[in-house]
């Protein structure tokens, strides 16, 4: 953390110029950030949002009131601070994080929502002193950095909990939930709000227009609806609301108005429909299971073809098995922006899938894969990574930040 702290000190510590909500987790943190963004902006606040990675354009990572930082502004900031970045040996993510914090301060945001990049404990964003820190669902991802068990991964994510700061535990797995709660207590966070103890989500109904659920807090029940599709979107929404309650004061008042504000939630690249296309960045087996369950629940038109490209260090076998539950055909391909050192071996993938009896066709050229899938299917699911979805959106001219 020393480099990013030194860099921010040279910038005048912009991350201390506004209040922050800090969100970590394997699955659901993007949805939680998007929900907080809609609730806060819907209440008339000027809101900064820092997320990663991007889909189509780098500037999507740094957004104020739904408008991305311009390329000219990125260039100007990098030109000004390049000597300091080089002298400190700042990494790409450290530089990007510092730029976002600086941009939000200059834009005079009322509040910022900061998404952890990787893990939590040693993430560059973990310099903030948040109004509330929330951890969503834990799953297997980035195991080469975070550990190869769920408790180990959860321990890294829990590193964002801080003394005297509200902590929200959003995982629904009892073992992981207990671990996160214990870590929050060890960090002397207060108050600690825990899924299943301090709030309950019941009667979840998933439909084409979103997800409805009953939220019970302190014996009081409300029926709420988020435009985000999926059973777990009810739990992600509940985490965002718990973070506002934990922050207290005027933030809790915003939570009380959730029913009126939730229709404004938008999240690019997660069950993102632009008929006949369905985009979802699901880059691990849990995420793929979720998108398939959502697809089946909504009942999109058949036949369904899935266009899939997964980075080789991910569980591509689990992803393909999940996708095969919904798709009549799977086209495996290569996303143009996939890093060369992480691209999957299409020959290995094709041989394995055929051995498993999966309905797979290999089309190496990405544009050809999209065109053939569109020609034969009523619904085309594009999934497997941010690179896959972003490359498809760019070619199909679907803008991630469009309303």
Short mmCIF file of C-alpha atoms in Angstrom, two decimals:
data_model
loop_
_atom_site.label_atom_id
_atom_site.label_comp_id
_atom_site.label_asym_id
_atom_site.label_seq_id
_atom_site.Cartn_x
_atom_site.Cartn_y
_atom_site.Cartn_z
CA UNK A 1 0.00 0.00 0.00
CA UNK A 2 2.99 2.31 0.34
CA UNK A 3 3.14 3.38 -3.30
CA UNK A 4 -0.50 4.37 -3.58
CA UNK A 5 -0.38 6.20 -0.24
CA UNK A 6 2.70 8.16 -1.33
CA UNK A 7 1.11 8.95 -4.71
CA UNK A 8 -2.11 10.16 -3.09
CA UNK A 9 -0.10 12.26 -0.64
CA UNK A 10 1.57 14.01 -3.58
CA UNK A 11 -1.89 14.58 -5.08
CA UNK A 12 -3.13 16.19 -1.86
CA UNK A 13 -5.00 13.10 -0.60
CA UNK A 14 -8.07 13.59 -2.81
CA UNK A 15 -9.69 10.41 -1.46
CA UNK A 16 -10.33 12.25 1.81
CA UNK A 17 -12.27 15.07 0.14
CA UNK A 18 -15.63 13.25 0.02
CA UNK A 19 -17.42 10.37 1.77
CA UNK A 20 -17.06 6.88 0.28
CA UNK A 21 -18.90 3.58 0.16
CA UNK A 22 -16.46 0.68 -0.34
CA UNK A 23 -17.59 -2.62 -1.93
CA UNK A 24 -15.72 -5.95 -2.23
CA UNK A 25 -16.74 -9.48 -3.20
CA UNK A 26 -16.40 -12.10 -5.91
CA UNK A 27 -19.91 -11.97 -7.35
CA UNK A 28 -22.43 -9.19 -6.87
CA UNK A 29 -20.17 -6.22 -6.15
CA UNK A 30 -20.95 -4.63 -9.53
CA UNK A 31 -24.68 -4.94 -8.88
CA UNK A 32 -24.27 -3.51 -5.39
CA UNK A 33 -22.29 -0.55 -6.73
CA UNK A 34 -24.90 0.07 -9.45
CA UNK A 35 -27.68 -0.02 -6.86
CA UNK A 36 -25.94 2.43 -4.55
CA UNK A 37 -25.27 4.69 -7.53
CA UNK A 38 -28.95 4.78 -8.52
CA UNK A 39 -30.17 5.36 -4.96
CA UNK A 40 -27.72 8.17 -4.26
CA UNK A 41 -28.14 9.91 -7.62
CA UNK A 42 -31.92 9.51 -7.37
CA UNK A 43 -31.71 11.45 -4.11
CA UNK A 44 -30.15 14.44 -5.87
CA UNK A 45 -26.52 13.79 -4.94
CA UNK A 46 -23.52 14.17 -7.26
CA UNK A 47 -22.01 10.69 -7.31
CA UNK A 48 -18.64 9.34 -8.42
CA UNK A 49 -18.39 5.67 -9.34
CA UNK A 50 -15.11 3.76 -9.72
CA UNK A 51 -15.29 0.23 -11.13
CA UNK A 52 -13.13 -2.23 -13.03
CA UNK A 53 -12.52 -3.64 -15.51
CA UNK A 54 -14.20 -1.78 -18.38
CA UNK A 55 -16.20 -3.28 -21.23
CA UNK A 56 -15.51 -1.12 -24.29
CA UNK A 57 -13.60 1.98 -23.23
CA UNK A 58 -11.17 2.57 -20.35
CA UNK A 59 -13.05 5.73 -19.34
CA UNK A 60 -16.04 3.64 -18.18
CA UNK A 61 -14.07 2.98 -14.98
CA UNK A 62 -14.33 6.59 -13.76
CA UNK A 63 -17.85 8.03 -13.90
CA UNK A 64 -19.59 11.04 -12.34
CA UNK A 65 -23.38 11.15 -12.47
CA UNK A 66 -23.43 8.56 -15.24
CA UNK A 67 -20.93 10.39 -17.47
CA UNK A 68 -17.51 8.86 -18.03
CA UNK A 69 -14.28 10.78 -17.62
CA UNK A 70 -13.27 11.96 -21.10
CA UNK A 71 -10.23 10.65 -22.93
CA UNK A 72 -8.81 14.17 -23.02
CA UNK A 73 -9.11 14.39 -19.23
CA UNK A 74 -7.38 11.03 -18.84
CA UNK A 75 -4.55 12.14 -21.12
CA UNK A 76 -4.15 15.47 -19.33
CA UNK A 77 -3.97 13.81 -15.90
CA UNK A 78 -1.46 11.19 -17.04
CA UNK A 79 0.69 13.83 -18.72
CA UNK A 80 0.77 15.91 -15.55
CA UNK A 81 1.50 13.05 -13.16
CA UNK A 82 3.60 10.70 -15.30
CA UNK A 83 6.89 11.72 -13.61
CA UNK A 84 5.49 10.87 -10.17
CA UNK A 85 3.99 7.60 -11.42
CA UNK A 86 7.31 6.57 -12.94
CA UNK A 87 9.37 7.63 -9.93
CA UNK A 88 7.16 5.61 -7.57
CA UNK A 89 6.88 2.62 -9.92
CA UNK A 90 3.09 2.79 -9.65
CA UNK A 91 1.19 -0.12 -11.19
CA UNK A 92 -1.57 0.36 -13.76
CA UNK A 93 -4.30 -0.12 -11.15
CA UNK A 94 -2.61 2.10 -8.57
CA UNK A 95 -2.34 4.90 -11.14
CA UNK A 96 -5.93 4.43 -12.27
CA UNK A 97 -7.18 4.45 -8.67
CA UNK A 98 -5.29 7.65 -7.87
CA UNK A 99 -6.62 9.25 -11.05
CA UNK A 100 -10.19 8.35 -10.12
CA UNK A 101 -9.84 9.74 -6.60
CA UNK A 102 -8.36 12.95 -8.00
CA UNK A 103 -11.06 13.27 -10.65
CA UNK A 104 -13.83 12.89 -8.09
CA UNK A 105 -12.29 15.57 -5.88
CA UNK A 106 -11.98 17.99 -8.80
CA UNK A 107 -15.57 17.21 -9.83
CA UNK A 108 -16.69 18.02 -6.28
CA UNK A 109 -18.76 14.87 -5.88
CA UNK A 110 -21.00 14.59 -2.84
CA UNK A 111 -20.13 10.92 -2.41
CA UNK A 112 -18.17 8.20 -4.22
CA UNK A 113 -18.77 4.46 -4.57
CA UNK A 114 -15.51 2.57 -4.85
CA UNK A 115 -15.35 -1.02 -6.08
CA UNK A 116 -12.39 -3.14 -4.99
CA UNK A 117 -10.27 -4.27 -7.92
CA UNK A 118 -8.92 -7.57 -6.58
CA UNK A 119 -9.25 -9.02 -3.10
CA UNK A 120 -9.50 -6.19 -0.60
CA UNK A 121 -6.80 -6.27 2.06
CA UNK A 122 -3.98 -5.20 -0.28
CA UNK A 123 -6.09 -3.59 -3.01
CA UNK A 124 -5.10 -0.04 -3.99
CA UNK A 125 -8.60 1.19 -3.11
CA UNK A 126 -8.17 0.11 0.53
CA UNK A 127 -6.75 3.50 1.48
CA UNK A 128 -10.26 4.94 1.88
CA UNK A 129 -11.99 5.59 5.19
CA UNK A 130 -15.53 4.63 4.17
CA UNK A 131 -18.97 5.47 5.45
CA UNK A 132 -19.59 1.72 5.21
CA UNK A 133 -17.71 -1.28 3.83
CA UNK A 134 -19.67 -4.13 2.27
CA UNK A 135 -18.61 -7.62 1.15
CA UNK A 136 -20.93 -9.46 -1.24
CA UNK A 137 -20.93 -13.13 -2.24
CA UNK A 138 -17.61 -15.00 -2.14
CA UNK A 139 -16.66 -17.45 -4.88
CA UNK A 140 -13.61 -18.99 -6.53
CA UNK A 141 -11.72 -16.42 -8.58
CA UNK A 142 -8.18 -14.98 -8.71
CA UNK A 143 -7.05 -17.99 -6.69
CA UNK A 144 -3.42 -17.46 -7.70
CA UNK A 145 -3.49 -14.25 -5.61
CA UNK A 146 -6.20 -14.78 -2.99
CA UNK A 147 -5.93 -18.46 -2.05
CA UNK A 148 -7.55 -21.69 -3.21
CA UNK A 149 -10.26 -22.02 -0.55
CA UNK A 150 -13.35 -19.91 0.05
CA UNK A 151 -12.26 -19.03 3.63
CA UNK A 152 -8.89 -17.80 2.34
CA UNK A 153 -10.53 -15.70 -0.37
CA UNK A 154 -13.08 -14.35 2.11
CA UNK A 155 -10.29 -13.38 4.48
CA UNK A 156 -8.70 -11.21 1.80
CA UNK A 157 -12.02 -9.57 0.96
CA UNK A 158 -12.69 -8.88 4.65
CA UNK A 159 -9.55 -6.75 4.71
CA UNK A 160 -11.68 -3.72 3.82
CA UNK A 161 -13.40 -3.76 7.23
CA UNK A 162 -12.03 -1.04 9.51
CA UNK A 163 -12.25 0.03 13.15
CA UNK A 164 -15.20 2.24 13.98
CA UNK A 165 -16.66 1.82 10.49
CA UNK A 166 -19.94 0.06 9.61
CA UNK A 167 -19.34 -3.39 8.11
CA UNK A 168 -21.88 -5.24 5.97
CA UNK A 169 -21.65 -9.02 5.53
CA UNK A 170 -23.59 -10.03 2.42
CA UNK A 171 -22.56 -13.65 1.80
CA UNK A 172 -25.38 -16.18 2.22
CA UNK A 173 -23.11 -19.19 2.89
CA UNK A 174 -23.31 -19.74 6.69
CA UNK A 175 -19.62 -20.71 7.05
CA UNK A 176 -18.33 -17.75 5.01
CA UNK A 177 -20.83 -15.40 6.63
CA UNK A 178 -19.52 -16.36 10.08
CA UNK A 179 -15.92 -15.90 8.96
CA UNK A 180 -16.64 -12.45 7.54
CA UNK A 181 -18.49 -11.47 10.70
CA UNK A 182 -15.58 -12.64 12.85
CA UNK A 183 -13.12 -10.65 10.71
CA UNK A 184 -15.29 -7.55 11.04
CA UNK A 185 -15.34 -7.99 14.80
CA UNK A 186 -11.56 -8.49 14.89
CA UNK A 187 -11.16 -5.25 12.93
CA UNK A 188 -13.38 -3.52 15.55
CA UNK A 189 -15.85 -2.47 12.87
CA UNK A 190 -19.13 -1.12 14.19
CA UNK A 191 -21.97 -1.64 13.62
CA UNK A 192 -21.79 -5.02 11.89
CA UNK A 193 -24.82 -5.85 9.75
CA UNK A 194 -25.15 -9.48 8.65
CA UNK A 195 -27.30 -11.13 6.00
CA UNK A 196 -29.83 -13.51 7.56
CA UNK A 197 -29.41 -11.94 10.98
CA UNK A 198 -30.01 -8.22 10.56
CA UNK A 199 -32.11 -8.56 7.43
CA UNK A 200 -33.87 -11.35 5.56
CA UNK A 201 -34.68 -11.70 1.88
CA UNK A 202 -37.78 -13.76 1.10
CA UNK A 203 -40.22 -14.63 -1.67
CA UNK A 204 -37.92 -13.76 -4.57
CA UNK A 205 -39.65 -13.60 -7.96
CA UNK A 206 -37.58 -13.29 -11.14
CA UNK A 207 -39.16 -11.97 -14.32
CA UNK A 208 -38.25 -10.37 -17.62
CA UNK A 209 -38.58 -6.88 -16.13
CA UNK A 210 -36.55 -7.48 -13.00
CA UNK A 211 -36.55 -9.13 -9.58
CA UNK A 212 -39.08 -8.61 -6.78
CA UNK A 213 -38.55 -9.68 -3.19
CA UNK A 214 -39.64 -9.11 0.36
CA UNK A 215 -37.05 -7.44 2.61
CA UNK A 216 -37.51 -7.79 6.35
CA UNK A 217 -35.57 -5.54 8.71
CA UNK A 218 -36.34 -5.27 12.44
CA UNK A 219 -39.63 -7.09 11.95
CA UNK A 220 -40.82 -4.68 9.25
CA UNK A 221 -41.42 -5.99 5.74
CA UNK A 222 -41.29 -4.21 2.39
CA UNK A 223 -41.88 -5.50 -1.12
CA UNK A 224 -39.15 -4.14 -3.41
CA UNK A 225 -38.31 -4.53 -7.10
CA UNK A 226 -34.96 -4.05 -8.84
CA UNK A 227 -34.68 -3.90 -12.64
CA UNK A 228 -31.70 -6.28 -12.38
CA UNK A 229 -32.65 -9.85 -13.29
CA UNK A 230 -31.72 -12.78 -11.10
CA UNK A 231 -32.41 -14.40 -7.74
CA UNK A 232 -29.16 -13.08 -6.28
CA UNK A 233 -30.00 -9.54 -7.37
CA UNK A 234 -32.39 -9.48 -4.42
CA UNK A 235 -29.48 -10.22 -2.09
CA UNK A 236 -27.19 -7.71 -3.83
CA UNK A 237 -29.85 -5.02 -3.49
CA UNK A 238 -30.22 -5.88 0.19
CA UNK A 239 -26.45 -5.43 0.70
CA UNK A 240 -26.59 -1.94 -0.84
CA UNK A 241 -29.52 -1.02 1.40
CA UNK A 242 -27.73 -2.38 4.47
CA UNK A 243 -24.71 -0.21 3.67
CA UNK A 244 -26.94 2.87 3.66
CA UNK A 245 -28.58 1.84 6.93
CA UNK A 246 -25.19 1.18 8.48
CA UNK A 247 -23.93 4.63 7.44
CA UNK A 248 -26.91 6.13 9.29
CA UNK A 249 -28.23 9.69 9.29
CA UNK A 250 -29.21 11.05 5.86
CA UNK A 251 -27.91 7.88 4.19
CA UNK A 252 -30.41 5.77 6.09
CA UNK A 253 -33.13 8.18 4.99
CA UNK A 254 -32.22 7.40 1.37
CA UNK A 255 -32.56 3.68 2.14
CA UNK A 256 -36.06 4.30 3.45
CA UNK A 257 -37.01 5.66 0.00
CA UNK A 258 -35.64 2.63 -1.84
CA UNK A 259 -38.91 1.54 -3.45
CA UNK A 260 -39.14 4.80 -5.38
CA UNK A 261 -35.44 4.90 -6.34
CA UNK A 262 -34.69 1.31 -7.35
CA UNK A 263 -36.23 1.62 -10.85
CA UNK A 264 -33.23 3.78 -11.77
CA UNK A 265 -30.70 0.94 -11.37
CA UNK A 266 -28.69 0.09 -14.51
CA UNK A 267 -25.76 -2.31 -14.90
CA UNK A 268 -24.00 -2.87 -18.21
CA UNK A 269 -22.82 -6.33 -19.14
CA UNK A 270 -24.84 -8.26 -16.56
CA UNK A 271 -27.91 -9.90 -18.08
CA UNK A 272 -27.80 -6.93 -20.43
CA UNK A 273 -30.39 -7.34 -23.19
CA UNK A 274 -30.33 -5.71 -26.63
CA UNK A 275 -32.54 -8.15 -28.53
CA UNK A 276 -31.63 -10.67 -29.84
CA UNK A 277 -28.38 -10.26 -27.90
CA UNK A 278 -27.91 -11.05 -24.23
CA UNK A 279 -24.59 -9.96 -22.72
CA UNK A 280 -23.23 -11.25 -19.42
CA UNK A 281 -19.62 -11.07 -18.28
CA UNK A 282 -19.91 -14.27 -16.20
CA UNK A 283 -16.24 -15.23 -15.88
CA UNK A 284 -16.47 -17.99 -13.30
CA UNK A 285 -18.64 -21.08 -12.89
CA UNK A 286 -20.90 -19.50 -10.24
CA UNK A 287 -21.53 -16.51 -12.48
CA UNK A 288 -22.33 -18.76 -15.44
CA UNK A 289 -24.77 -20.80 -13.36
CA UNK A 290 -26.49 -17.58 -12.34
CA UNK A 291 -26.89 -16.23 -15.88
CA UNK A 292 -28.23 -19.58 -17.09
CA UNK A 293 -30.74 -19.74 -14.23
CA UNK A 294 -31.84 -16.20 -15.07
CA UNK A 295 -32.15 -17.01 -18.75
CA UNK A 296 -34.30 -20.04 -18.02
CA UNK A 297 -36.43 -18.11 -15.52
CA UNK A 298 -37.12 -15.25 -17.94
CA UNK A 299 -37.90 -17.60 -20.81
CA UNK A 300 -36.10 -15.92 -23.71
CA UNK A 301 -36.87 -17.22 -27.22
CA UNK A 302 -35.27 -20.41 -28.51
CA UNK A 303 -33.14 -21.55 -30.22
CA UNK A 304 -30.38 -20.09 -28.08
CA UNK A 305 -26.76 -19.94 -29.24
CA UNK A 306 -24.01 -18.96 -26.81
CA UNK A 307 -20.85 -17.23 -28.03
CA UNK A 308 -18.19 -17.99 -25.43
CA UNK A 309 -14.58 -17.00 -24.86
CA UNK A 310 -13.00 -17.56 -21.44
CA UNK A 311 -9.53 -16.70 -20.20
CA UNK A 312 -7.52 -19.88 -19.71
CA UNK A 313 -6.88 -19.30 -15.99
CA UNK A 314 -10.62 -19.40 -15.32
CA UNK A 315 -12.83 -22.48 -14.87
CA UNK A 316 -13.85 -22.63 -18.53
CA UNK A 317 -15.02 -26.22 -18.18
CA UNK A 318 -17.49 -25.24 -15.45
CA UNK A 319 -18.66 -22.27 -17.51
CA UNK A 320 -19.27 -24.39 -20.63
CA UNK A 321 -21.12 -27.06 -18.63
CA UNK A 322 -23.38 -24.37 -17.18
CA UNK A 323 -24.06 -22.69 -20.53
CA UNK A 324 -24.96 -26.05 -22.10
CA UNK A 325 -27.99 -26.28 -19.80
CA UNK A 326 -29.67 -23.45 -21.71
CA UNK A 327 -28.10 -23.19 -25.15
CA UNK A 328 -28.87 -25.48 -28.05
CA UNK A 329 -25.49 -24.54 -29.54
CA UNK A 330 -22.24 -23.12 -28.17
CA UNK A 331 -19.76 -21.27 -30.37
CA UNK A 332 -16.29 -21.12 -28.81
CA UNK A 333 -14.12 -18.34 -30.16
CA UNK A 334 -11.32 -15.90 -29.38
CA UNK A 335 -12.04 -12.37 -28.13
CA UNK A 336 -9.65 -9.95 -29.87
CA UNK A 337 -8.71 -8.06 -26.68
CA UNK A 338 -8.07 -11.18 -24.56
CA UNK A 339 -4.48 -10.89 -23.23
CA UNK A 340 -2.12 -13.05 -25.28
CA UNK A 341 -0.69 -14.70 -22.17
CA UNK A 342 -4.15 -15.69 -20.93
CA UNK A 343 -5.95 -16.86 -24.07
CA UNK A 344 -7.52 -20.29 -23.94
CA UNK A 345 -6.42 -23.10 -26.26
CA UNK A 346 -9.34 -23.49 -28.68
CA UNK A 347 -8.11 -26.88 -29.87
CA UNK A 348 -8.09 -28.19 -26.27
CA UNK A 349 -11.47 -26.59 -25.57
CA UNK A 350 -13.04 -28.06 -28.72
CA UNK A 351 -11.71 -31.57 -28.03
CA UNK A 352 -12.79 -31.50 -24.38
CA UNK A 353 -16.28 -30.20 -25.17
CA UNK A 354 -16.87 -32.81 -27.85
CA UNK A 355 -15.69 -35.49 -25.46
CA UNK A 356 -18.28 -34.23 -22.97
CA UNK A 357 -20.98 -34.35 -25.62
CA UNK A 358 -21.56 -30.59 -25.55
CA UNK A 359 -23.05 -28.96 -28.68
CA UNK A 360 -19.93 -26.97 -29.54
CA UNK A 361 -18.72 -25.37 -32.76
CA UNK A 362 -15.29 -23.74 -32.99
CA UNK A 363 -15.07 -20.46 -34.93
CA UNK A 364 -11.76 -18.74 -34.26
CA UNK A 365 -12.63 -15.38 -35.85
CA UNK A 366 -14.69 -13.36 -33.38
CA UNK A 367 -16.75 -11.37 -35.91
CA UNK A 368 -17.59 -14.55 -37.82
CA UNK A 369 -18.65 -16.24 -34.59
CA UNK A 370 -21.05 -13.41 -33.81
CA UNK A 371 -22.44 -13.36 -37.35
CA UNK A 372 -23.05 -17.10 -37.52
CA UNK A 373 -24.66 -17.16 -34.07
CA UNK A 374 -26.99 -14.32 -35.06
CA UNK A 375 -27.97 -16.05 -38.29
CA UNK A 376 -29.10 -19.26 -36.59
CA UNK A 377 -30.53 -18.22 -33.21
CA UNK A 378 -33.48 -16.34 -31.77
CA UNK A 379 -31.39 -15.42 -28.72
CA UNK A 380 -27.61 -15.04 -28.67
CA UNK A 381 -25.87 -15.15 -25.29
CA UNK A 382 -22.39 -13.59 -25.28
CA UNK A 383 -20.42 -14.52 -22.17
CA UNK A 384 -17.16 -15.70 -20.61
CA UNK A 385 -15.26 -12.51 -19.71
CA UNK A 386 -15.26 -8.73 -19.80
CA UNK A 387 -13.13 -8.98 -22.96
CA UNK A 388 -15.72 -11.17 -24.69
CA UNK A 389 -18.67 -8.96 -23.83
CA UNK A 390 -16.82 -5.70 -24.43
CA UNK A 391 -15.53 -6.79 -27.84
CA UNK A 392 -19.03 -7.88 -28.86
CA UNK A 393 -20.61 -4.63 -27.65
CA UNK A 394 -18.06 -2.62 -29.59
CA UNK A 395 -18.71 -4.50 -32.82
CA UNK A 396 -22.48 -4.37 -32.38
CA UNK A 397 -22.40 -0.70 -31.30
CA UNK A 398 -24.07 -1.31 -27.96
CA UNK A 399 -22.84 1.44 -25.61
CA UNK A 400 -22.31 0.24 -22.01
CA UNK A 401 -23.36 3.55 -20.40
CA UNK A 402 -26.41 4.20 -22.61
CA UNK A 403 -29.69 4.44 -20.72
#
